[in-house]
Amino acid sequence: MKVSNRNSLHFQSLGVVLYVLVCGALPFDGATLPSLRNRVTAGKFRIPFFMSSNCEHLIRHILVVDPSKRLTIPQILAHRRSEEHTSELQSHHDL
């Protein structure tokens, strides 16, 4: 399956949204717009101490600068964190 550059950007945006949901802050920051742009294009962000290793692994592999090395949607769905969350959602649904 060929992934277009546009879809790849959507996948990276998914990583940003996941980071915000977990951390309550954006993954990239900078004092000025040029410094923010440099951090985004370099893929430099910090992982907070409270993030689980599974979640960190997932985010680090979605927020990859090179689209060819970024996780695909099937890989994201197969990720252990996704499986745990799916199980939690199912158990809440059954209530």
Tab-separated table of C-alpha atoms in Angstrom:
chain	number	residue	atom	x	y	z
A	1	MET	CA	0.000	0.000	0.000
A	2	LYS	CA	1.505	3.314	-1.069
A	3	VAL	CA	1.165	6.081	1.504
A	4	SER	CA	0.954	9.579	0.093
A	5	ASN	CA	2.842	12.458	1.661
A	6	ARG	CA	-0.500	14.003	2.638
A	7	ASN	CA	-1.591	10.862	4.517
A	8	SER	CA	1.780	10.669	6.181
A	9	LEU	CA	1.258	14.159	7.583
A	10	HIS	CA	-2.114	13.066	8.942
A	11	PHE	CA	-0.391	10.168	10.707
A	12	GLN	CA	2.128	12.556	12.262
A	13	SER	CA	-0.744	14.799	13.366
A	14	LEU	CA	-2.210	11.775	15.111
A	15	GLY	CA	0.999	11.579	17.147
A	16	VAL	CA	0.666	15.239	18.129
A	17	VAL	CA	-2.943	14.709	19.223
A	18	LEU	CA	-1.991	11.602	21.215
A	19	TYR	CA	0.830	13.521	22.908
A	20	VAL	CA	-1.564	16.355	23.839
A	21	LEU	CA	-4.138	13.917	25.224
A	22	VAL	CA	-1.534	12.144	27.356
A	23	CYS	CA	0.524	15.167	28.440
A	24	GLY	CA	-1.834	18.119	28.295
A	25	ALA	CA	0.718	20.092	26.261
A	26	LEU	CA	2.062	20.239	22.745
A	27	PRO	CA	5.125	18.107	21.955
A	28	PHE	CA	6.982	20.933	20.242
A	29	ASP	CA	7.785	24.320	21.746
A	30	GLY	CA	9.943	27.305	20.975
A	31	ALA	CA	10.375	30.865	22.177
A	32	THR	CA	9.928	32.181	18.625
A	33	LEU	CA	8.200	30.878	15.519
A	34	PRO	CA	11.533	30.131	13.805
A	35	SER	CA	12.769	28.136	16.824
A	36	LEU	CA	9.441	26.276	16.976
A	37	ARG	CA	9.700	25.479	13.272
A	38	ASN	CA	13.253	24.205	13.756
A	39	ARG	CA	12.167	21.893	16.571
A	40	VAL	CA	9.265	20.525	14.509
A	41	THR	CA	11.354	19.948	11.382
A	42	ALA	CA	14.101	18.325	13.488
A	43	GLY	CA	11.577	16.188	15.376
A	44	LYS	CA	12.856	17.359	18.774
A	45	PHE	CA	10.424	16.905	21.651
A	46	ARG	CA	10.570	15.784	25.252
A	47	ILE	CA	8.940	12.778	26.861
A	48	PRO	CA	7.638	13.552	30.370
A	49	PHE	CA	8.583	11.279	33.264
A	50	PHE	CA	5.003	10.073	33.776
A	51	MET	CA	4.519	8.676	30.263
A	52	SER	CA	4.496	4.887	30.096
A	53	SER	CA	7.178	3.189	28.026
A	54	ASN	CA	4.524	1.738	25.690
A	55	CYS	CA	3.019	5.156	25.044
A	56	GLU	CA	6.484	6.681	24.625
A	57	HIS	CA	7.387	4.011	22.060
A	58	LEU	CA	4.215	4.674	20.101
A	59	ILE	CA	4.612	8.464	20.098
A	60	ARG	CA	8.323	8.314	19.257
A	61	HIS	CA	7.524	6.116	16.241
A	62	ILE	CA	4.688	8.344	15.013
A	63	LEU	CA	6.494	11.670	15.456
A	64	VAL	CA	9.311	10.666	13.124
A	65	VAL	CA	10.501	13.301	10.655
A	66	ASP	CA	11.123	10.839	7.803
A	67	PRO	CA	7.674	9.679	6.589
A	68	SER	CA	9.119	6.396	5.280
A	69	LYS	CA	10.189	5.494	8.849
A	70	ARG	CA	6.942	6.574	10.517
A	71	LEU	CA	4.471	3.956	11.732
A	72	THR	CA	1.564	3.262	9.410
A	73	ILE	CA	-2.047	3.103	10.566
A	74	PRO	CA	-2.029	-0.732	10.620
A	75	GLN	CA	1.160	-0.648	12.718
A	76	ILE	CA	-0.368	1.910	15.075
A	77	LEU	CA	-3.488	-0.205	15.472
A	78	ALA	CA	-1.387	-3.272	16.180
A	79	HIS	CA	0.683	-1.463	18.787
A	80	ARG	CA	0.464	-2.854	22.298
A	81	ARG	CA	-0.812	0.453	23.700
A	82	SER	CA	-3.684	0.414	21.222
A	83	GLU	CA	-4.559	-3.149	22.188
A	84	GLU	CA	-4.634	-2.276	25.894
A	85	HIS	CA	-6.800	0.762	25.235
A	86	THR	CA	-9.155	-1.264	23.041
A	87	SER	CA	-9.567	-3.800	25.868
A	88	GLU	CA	-10.335	-0.993	28.325
A	89	LEU	CA	-12.902	0.509	25.970
A	90	GLN	CA	-14.535	-2.884	25.477
A	91	SER	CA	-14.807	-3.499	29.230
A	92	HIS	CA	-16.395	-0.051	29.711
A	93	HIS	CA	-18.770	-0.748	26.837
A	94	ASP	CA	-19.888	-4.002	28.468
A	95	LEU	CA	-20.985	-2.181	31.660
